[in-house]
Coordinates of C-alpha atoms and ligand atoms in Angstrom, one line a residue:
M274 CA 194.4 246.5 87.2
E275 CA 191.1 246.6 88.7
K276 CA 189.2 244.1 90.9
V277 CA 185.8 243.3 89.8
I278 CA 183.2 240.6 91.2
I279 CA 181.8 238.5 88.0
I280 CA 178.0 237.4 88.6
R281 CA 176.7 234.7 86.4
Y282 CA 173.2 234.0 86.7
S283 CA 171.2 230.5 86.6
E284 CA 168.0 229.9 85.4
I285 CA 167.2 233.6 84.6
H286 CA 168.5 233.1 81.0
L287 CA 165.6 230.4 80.6
K288 CA 163.1 233.0 80.7
G289 CA 162.2 234.2 77.1
K290 CA 160.5 237.3 76.6
N291 CA 160.6 237.9 80.6
R292 CA 164.2 237.8 80.7
G293 CA 164.4 242.1 81.0
Y294 CA 161.9 241.7 84.0
F295 CA 163.8 238.8 85.8
E296 CA 167.1 240.6 85.2
R297 CA 165.7 244.0 86.8
V298 CA 164.4 242.1 89.9
F299 CA 167.7 240.2 90.0
A300 CA 169.9 243.6 90.0
I301 CA 167.6 245.2 92.3
N302 CA 167.8 242.4 95.1
M303 CA 171.6 242.5 95.0
E304 CA 171.7 246.0 95.3
K305 CA 169.7 245.8 98.5
T306 CA 171.8 242.9 99.4
L307 CA 175.0 245.0 99.4
K308 CA 173.1 248.0 100.7
G309 CA 175.9 249.7 103.4
L310 CA 178.7 248.5 101.4
K311 CA 180.5 250.9 98.6
H312 CA 179.7 249.7 95.4
E313 CA 178.3 249.8 91.6
I314 CA 176.7 247.0 89.8
H315 CA 176.8 247.0 85.6
R316 CA 175.3 244.4 83.3
Q317 CA 177.5 243.1 80.7
S318 CA 175.9 240.8 78.1
G319 CA 174.8 237.7 80.0
R320 CA 176.4 238.4 83.4
Y321 CA 176.8 241.3 86.0
L322 CA 180.0 242.6 87.3
I323 CA 180.4 244.4 90.7
E324 CA 182.9 247.1 90.5
N325 CA 184.5 250.1 92.6
F326 CA 184.2 248.3 95.9
D327 CA 186.6 248.6 98.8
L328 CA 189.2 245.6 98.5
D329 CA 188.4 245.1 102.3
D330 CA 185.0 244.4 101.5
T331 CA 185.4 241.4 98.9
D332 CA 184.8 238.6 101.5
E333 CA 181.6 240.7 102.8
I334 CA 180.6 241.0 99.6
L335 CA 180.9 237.4 98.2
D336 CA 179.5 236.2 101.8
R337 CA 176.0 238.3 101.1
L338 CA 175.8 237.5 97.5
K339 CA 176.1 233.7 98.2
R340 CA 172.6 234.6 99.7
V341 CA 171.3 236.5 96.4
F342 CA 168.9 233.5 94.5
G343 CA 169.6 233.5 91.1
I344 CA 173.3 233.4 91.2
H345 CA 175.0 230.7 89.3
S346 CA 178.4 231.5 90.5
M347 CA 180.7 234.4 91.1
S348 CA 184.4 234.9 90.4
V349 CA 186.8 237.8 92.2
A350 CA 188.5 238.9 88.6
L351 CA 191.1 241.3 87.5
K352 CA 189.8 243.6 85.0
V353 CA 192.4 244.9 82.1
N354 CA 192.2 246.3 78.9
S355 CA 192.3 243.8 75.8
D356 CA 196.0 243.6 75.5
M357 CA 198.3 240.7 75.4
G358 CA 200.9 242.5 77.5
E359 CA 198.2 243.2 80.2
I360 CA 196.5 240.2 80.1
Y361 CA 199.7 238.4 80.8
K362 CA 200.3 240.7 84.0
A363 CA 196.7 239.6 85.1
A364 CA 197.4 236.4 84.4
K365 CA 200.8 236.4 86.2
S366 CA 199.2 238.0 89.5
V367 CA 196.6 235.2 89.8
C368 CA 198.8 232.4 88.8
S369 CA 200.1 230.2 91.7
A370 CA 204.1 230.0 92.5
F371 CA 204.0 226.3 91.6
G372 CA 202.1 223.4 90.0
A373 CA 200.2 222.0 87.4
F374 CA 197.9 224.4 85.4
K375 CA 196.2 225.2 82.0
V376 CA 195.0 228.5 80.6
E377 CA 191.1 228.3 79.5
T378 CA 190.2 231.6 77.1
H379 CA 186.8 232.5 76.4
R380 CA 187.0 235.0 73.5
A381 CA 183.5 237.0 73.1
D382 CA 185.0 239.7 70.9
K383 CA 185.9 238.0 67.6
K384 CA 187.8 240.7 66.3
F385 CA 190.5 240.4 68.9
A386 CA 193.7 239.4 66.8
L387 CA 194.4 236.2 68.4
N388 CA 191.9 233.4 68.9
S389 CA 191.5 231.7 72.1
M390 CA 193.4 228.7 71.5
Q391 CA 196.3 231.3 70.7
I392 CA 195.7 233.4 73.7
S393 CA 195.8 230.3 76.2
A394 CA 199.1 228.8 74.3
E395 CA 200.9 232.3 74.2
I396 CA 199.9 233.4 78.2
G397 CA 200.5 229.5 78.8
G398 CA 203.9 229.6 77.4
R399 CA 205.0 232.9 78.8
L400 CA 204.0 231.8 82.3
L401 CA 205.7 228.6 81.8
S402 CA 208.9 230.0 80.8
E403 CA 209.4 232.5 83.6
N404 CA 208.6 229.9 86.7
K405 CA 210.3 226.6 86.2
K406 CA 208.4 225.5 89.2
L407 CA 205.2 225.4 86.9
T408 CA 204.2 222.5 84.6
V409 CA 201.4 222.3 82.4
D410 CA 198.3 219.5 82.7
V411 CA 195.8 220.1 80.3
H412 CA 193.7 216.9 81.1
S413 CA 193.8 217.4 85.1
P414 CA 195.4 220.6 86.1
E415 CA 196.1 221.9 89.5
F416 CA 194.3 225.3 89.0
I417 CA 192.7 227.1 85.7
I418 CA 194.0 230.3 84.9
H419 CA 190.5 231.9 82.9
I420 CA 190.9 234.7 80.6
D421 CA 187.4 236.0 79.5
V422 CA 188.0 238.6 76.5
R423 CA 184.8 240.6 76.7
E424 CA 183.1 242.6 73.3
N425 CA 183.8 246.1 74.9
G426 CA 187.8 246.2 74.8
T427 CA 188.1 244.8 78.4
T428 CA 189.4 241.3 79.6
L429 CA 188.6 239.4 82.9
V430 CA 191.2 237.1 84.2
F431 CA 190.4 234.6 87.1
N432 CA 191.2 231.4 88.7
E433 CA 188.1 230.7 91.2
F434 CA 184.6 230.1 90.9
F435 CA 182.3 230.5 94.1
K436 CA 179.0 228.7 94.0
G437 CA 176.0 230.6 94.1
A438 CA 172.7 229.9 95.7
G439 CA 171.0 228.8 92.5
G440 CA 167.3 229.3 92.1
M441 CA 165.4 232.6 90.8
P442 CA 165.5 236.2 92.1
V443 CA 163.0 236.5 94.8
G444 CA 159.9 238.5 93.7
T445 CA 159.6 236.9 90.3
S446 CA 157.3 234.3 91.6
G447 CA 154.8 236.2 93.6
K448 CA 154.4 236.3 97.5
G449 CA 153.4 233.6 100.3
M450 CA 153.0 233.2 103.6
L451 CA 155.0 230.9 105.9
L452 CA 153.6 229.6 109.5
I453 CA 156.6 230.4 111.2
S454 CA 157.2 228.4 114.7
G455 CA 160.4 228.3 116.4
G456 CA 161.2 224.8 115.4
I457 CA 163.7 223.5 112.8
D458 CA 161.3 222.9 109.9
S459 CA 159.5 226.1 109.1
P460 CA 162.4 228.2 108.3
V461 CA 163.8 225.6 106.0
A462 CA 160.2 225.6 104.1
G463 CA 160.4 229.1 103.8
H464 CA 164.0 229.2 102.6
M465 CA 163.1 226.4 100.2
I466 CA 160.4 228.6 98.2
A467 CA 162.3 231.6 98.4
K468 CA 164.7 229.8 96.3
R469 CA 162.2 229.3 93.7
G470 CA 161.8 233.0 93.5
M471 CA 159.2 233.7 95.8
N472 CA 158.6 236.8 98.3
V473 CA 157.8 235.4 101.5
D474 CA 156.0 237.2 104.5
C475 CA 155.7 235.4 108.1
I476 CA 152.7 234.3 110.6
H477 CA 153.7 233.2 114.0
F478 CA 151.2 232.0 116.7
H479 CA 152.1 232.3 120.5
S480 CA 150.5 231.7 123.9
Y481 CA 151.8 234.4 125.9
P482 CA 152.1 234.1 128.9
Y483 CA 152.2 230.1 128.6
T484 CA 154.8 230.8 126.2
N485 CA 157.5 233.4 127.1
M486 CA 159.2 236.4 125.4
Q487 CA 162.1 234.6 124.5
A488 CA 160.3 232.2 122.6
R489 CA 158.8 235.3 120.6
D490 CA 162.5 236.7 120.2
K491 CA 163.6 233.4 119.0
V492 CA 161.0 233.3 116.2
I493 CA 162.1 236.9 115.2
E494 CA 165.6 235.8 114.9
L495 CA 164.8 233.0 112.8
A496 CA 162.6 235.3 110.5
K497 CA 165.5 237.6 110.3
V498 CA 167.6 234.7 109.2
L499 CA 165.0 234.1 106.2
S500 CA 165.1 237.8 105.6
K501 CA 168.7 237.7 104.7
Y502 CA 167.5 235.8 101.7
T503 CA 164.4 237.1 100.7
C504 CA 165.7 241.0 101.0
G505 CA 163.3 241.6 103.9
T506 CA 160.4 240.0 105.3
R507 CA 156.9 241.1 107.5
L508 CA 156.3 239.2 110.5
N509 CA 152.7 239.1 111.9
I510 CA 152.5 237.7 115.6
I511 CA 149.2 236.9 116.6
S512 CA 148.0 235.4 120.0
V513 CA 145.9 232.2 120.4
T514 CA 146.0 232.0 123.6
H515 CA 142.1 232.5 124.5
I516 CA 141.6 229.7 121.6
Q517 CA 143.8 227.3 123.4
E518 CA 142.1 227.9 126.9
E519 CA 138.6 227.6 125.1
I520 CA 139.8 224.2 123.5
H521 CA 141.3 223.1 126.8
K522 CA 138.1 224.0 128.6
N523 CA 135.6 222.9 126.3
C524 CA 136.9 220.0 124.0
N525 CA 138.5 216.5 124.4
E526 CA 142.5 217.2 125.0
E527 CA 143.4 214.6 122.6
Y528 CA 142.0 217.1 120.0
M529 CA 143.9 220.1 121.0
V530 CA 146.7 220.4 118.5
T531 CA 144.6 219.2 115.7
L532 CA 141.6 222.1 116.7
L533 CA 144.5 224.3 117.1
R534 CA 146.1 223.7 113.5
R535 CA 142.7 224.3 112.2
F536 CA 142.5 228.0 113.7
M537 CA 146.4 228.7 112.5
M538 CA 145.1 227.7 109.4
R539 CA 142.1 229.8 108.9
I540 CA 143.9 232.9 110.4
A541 CA 146.9 232.4 108.2
E542 CA 145.0 232.5 105.4
R543 CA 142.9 235.3 106.1
I544 CA 145.9 237.4 106.9
A545 CA 147.9 236.2 103.6
I546 CA 144.8 237.3 101.7
T547 CA 145.0 240.8 103.2
C548 CA 148.8 240.9 102.3
G549 CA 148.3 239.9 98.7
A550 CA 150.0 236.6 99.5
Q551 CA 148.7 233.9 97.1
C552 CA 149.9 230.7 99.0
L553 CA 150.4 229.6 102.4
I554 CA 153.7 227.5 103.6
T555 CA 154.4 225.2 106.1
G556 CA 157.2 223.3 107.3
E557 CA 155.1 219.8 107.7
S558 CA 156.7 216.7 106.9
L559 CA 154.6 213.7 106.2
G560 CA 154.3 211.4 109.3
Q561 CA 156.9 213.5 111.5
V562 CA 154.4 214.1 114.3
A563 CA 150.5 213.1 115.3
S564 CA 149.4 216.3 113.5
Q565 CA 151.1 215.5 110.2
T566 CA 149.7 212.2 109.2
V567 CA 147.9 212.5 106.1
E568 CA 144.5 212.5 108.3
G569 CA 146.1 215.3 110.3
I570 CA 147.1 217.3 107.1
T571 CA 143.3 216.6 105.9
S572 CA 142.1 218.2 108.9
S573 CA 144.1 221.6 108.6
N574 CA 143.9 221.6 105.0
S575 CA 139.9 221.4 105.1
V576 CA 139.4 224.9 106.6
I577 CA 141.4 226.2 103.9
E578 CA 138.8 228.0 101.4
K579 CA 140.8 230.0 98.7
L580 CA 144.7 229.7 98.7
P581 CA 147.0 226.8 97.9
V582 CA 149.1 225.2 100.7
L583 CA 152.9 224.6 99.7
R584 CA 154.5 221.8 101.9
P585 CA 157.7 221.9 100.6
L586 CA 159.3 219.3 103.1
C587 CA 156.5 216.7 103.0
G588 CA 159.1 214.2 101.5
F589 CA 162.2 215.1 103.5
D590 CA 163.4 213.1 106.6
K591 CA 164.3 215.2 109.8
D592 CA 168.0 214.8 109.2
E593 CA 168.0 216.3 105.7
I594 CA 166.1 219.2 106.9
I595 CA 168.5 219.8 109.8
E596 CA 171.5 219.6 107.3
R597 CA 169.6 222.4 105.5
S598 CA 168.9 224.1 108.5
R599 CA 172.6 224.4 109.6
E600 CA 173.5 225.5 106.0
I601 CA 171.0 228.4 105.9
G602 CA 172.3 229.7 109.4
A603 CA 169.0 228.9 111.3
Y604 CA 170.0 225.8 113.3
E605 CA 171.7 227.1 116.0
I606 CA 168.8 229.4 116.8
S607 CA 166.1 226.9 116.1
I608 CA 167.4 224.3 118.9
Q609 CA 167.1 226.8 121.8
P610 CA 164.8 225.5 124.0
Y611 CA 161.6 227.5 124.5
E612 CA 158.4 226.5 124.2
D613 CA 156.1 226.5 121.1
C614 CA 152.5 227.2 121.5
C615 CA 151.6 223.8 120.2
T616 CA 153.5 222.6 123.2
V617 CA 151.2 224.0 125.7
F618 CA 148.4 222.4 127.0
L619 CA 149.9 219.3 125.2
P620 CA 147.6 215.8 125.7
R621 CA 149.2 213.2 126.8
H622 CA 147.8 211.0 123.9
P623 CA 147.4 213.2 120.7
V624 CA 144.9 212.1 118.4
I625 CA 147.2 210.3 115.8
K626 CA 144.9 209.7 113.0
P627 CA 141.4 212.2 113.5
S628 CA 138.3 211.5 111.3
L629 CA 137.4 214.7 110.2
A630 CA 133.9 214.1 111.3
S631 CA 135.0 213.5 115.0
V632 CA 137.2 216.9 114.8
L633 CA 134.0 218.9 113.3
E634 CA 132.1 217.9 116.4
E635 CA 134.8 218.6 118.8
E636 CA 135.0 222.2 117.1
Q637 CA 131.4 222.5 117.3
K638 CA 131.7 223.1 120.9
L639 CA 133.5 226.4 120.2
D640 CA 132.5 229.8 118.9
V641 CA 134.9 229.6 116.1
E642 CA 134.2 233.2 114.4
K643 CA 134.5 234.9 117.7
L644 CA 137.6 233.3 118.9
L645 CA 139.2 234.0 115.2
E646 CA 138.0 237.7 115.4
E647 CA 139.2 237.9 118.8
A648 CA 142.8 236.4 117.2
L649 CA 143.1 238.8 114.3
S650 CA 142.6 242.1 116.3
S651 CA 145.8 240.8 118.4
R652 CA 148.1 241.2 115.2
E653 CA 151.4 242.7 115.6
I654 CA 153.6 243.5 112.8
I655 CA 157.4 243.7 112.8
D656 CA 159.1 244.6 109.6
L657 CA 162.6 243.1 109.4
Ligands
ATP225 P1 158.4 223.4 112.7 O1 160.3 222.8 113.2 O2 158.4 224.0 111.6 O3 158.1 223.9 114.3 P2 157.2 220.8 113.9 O4 158.2 219.8 113.1 O5 157.7 220.9 115.0 O6 157.8 221.7 112.8 P3 154.6 221.1 114.0 O7 154.9 221.8 115.3 O8 153.6 219.9 113.9 O9 155.8 220.5 113.7 O10 154.5 222.2 113.0 C1 154.1 221.9 111.3 C2 154.2 223.3 111.0 O11 152.9 224.4 111.6 C3 155.0 224.1 111.3 O12 156.2 223.7 110.4 C4 154.7 225.5 110.8 O13 154.8 225.8 109.3 C5 153.4 225.4 111.7 N1 153.6 226.1 112.7 C6 153.5 225.2 114.2 N2 153.4 226.0 115.1 C7 153.4 227.4 114.7 C8 153.1 228.5 115.2 N3 153.3 228.6 116.6 N4 153.3 229.4 114.6 C9 153.1 229.6 113.1 N5 153.0 228.3 112.5 C10 153.3 227.1 113.4
MG226 MG1 156.9 223.2 115.9

């Protein structure tokens, strides 16, 4: 009896003619995720099997695969020849020592001598007659033994389903550029968009030496968390120190964050285009802070020339975002207390509903293009 892991996909099967492409990307993503662990991945009509792995690695493999988008569910199964004696032995070894159970059989191999009802009845009956602590309950069993008779002469027997991450394989929906801060929201936003099949690269703005190296390390750690779901990511790091100094020196301090946001969006768009990213992604949530009122978003959005901006968290409350942040393993990193560039030179009273006209008036006091070029030349790239 060989142990295998059954991988069932979620939305991939909906993609009609593109199915082959989706499956290829999906298999490559699983391969990258399992890198370093002994295994083989085989496709079997409508599912994948992970085979030939070290049994000691089973939990690690399941843990890693739980981050692969496109997986609907997984089961650790015993693979045997489609022979009633072997199927029975496998069923016995996944069967609990006591309790109410039922056997559920799926028979893809229509040439197999017994139909699914007969297989379930025979295997269930034998288990029952050999162990008096078992009972059968087909309506509300405590556990179910699944028997899956495949077309290729093998049968899979298992008793558990693990939930997959759902979504679509990363890479099947193009690429986006995530504006990642050290906060709670942006990694969650990146994760949500990656779940829809998008590759995510990251861009981070810092104000070193006003912000410190720990703040930078924290962002690298957050991008690493994200990269576990995206099979790798490229982090672009840009200094906005001089931009902030110039705003501080020349403009009404109430506009610090509003103006800085416009610079960030411009830089992010330019870098996104050079990287082949087709959209920007931010962690903005409507009304959460002053810069995220609809007026604030209008102001930062109006500098964007070509790309759409995705704001997947717009309708989320903070506690919903925190819950997701915990689920993806980012929260403990996000709450480390290092300053973001937006908190440097923070005005006592940031403008809450800036009119575009007033923003433009303040911005005219700066040499925007020169500051942009200078910031772009500070670009540093880290591949994760
Ligand atoms: P987050 O938790 O993601 O920091 P936030 O609630 O603190 O979000 P803001 O600081 O207003 O909100 O930032 C809104 C969005 O702007 C962020 O989600 C992120 O996409 C982007 N952003 C903010 N600061 C930076 C930064 N230093 N580098 C890159 N992007 C940033
Ligand atoms: Mg922030």
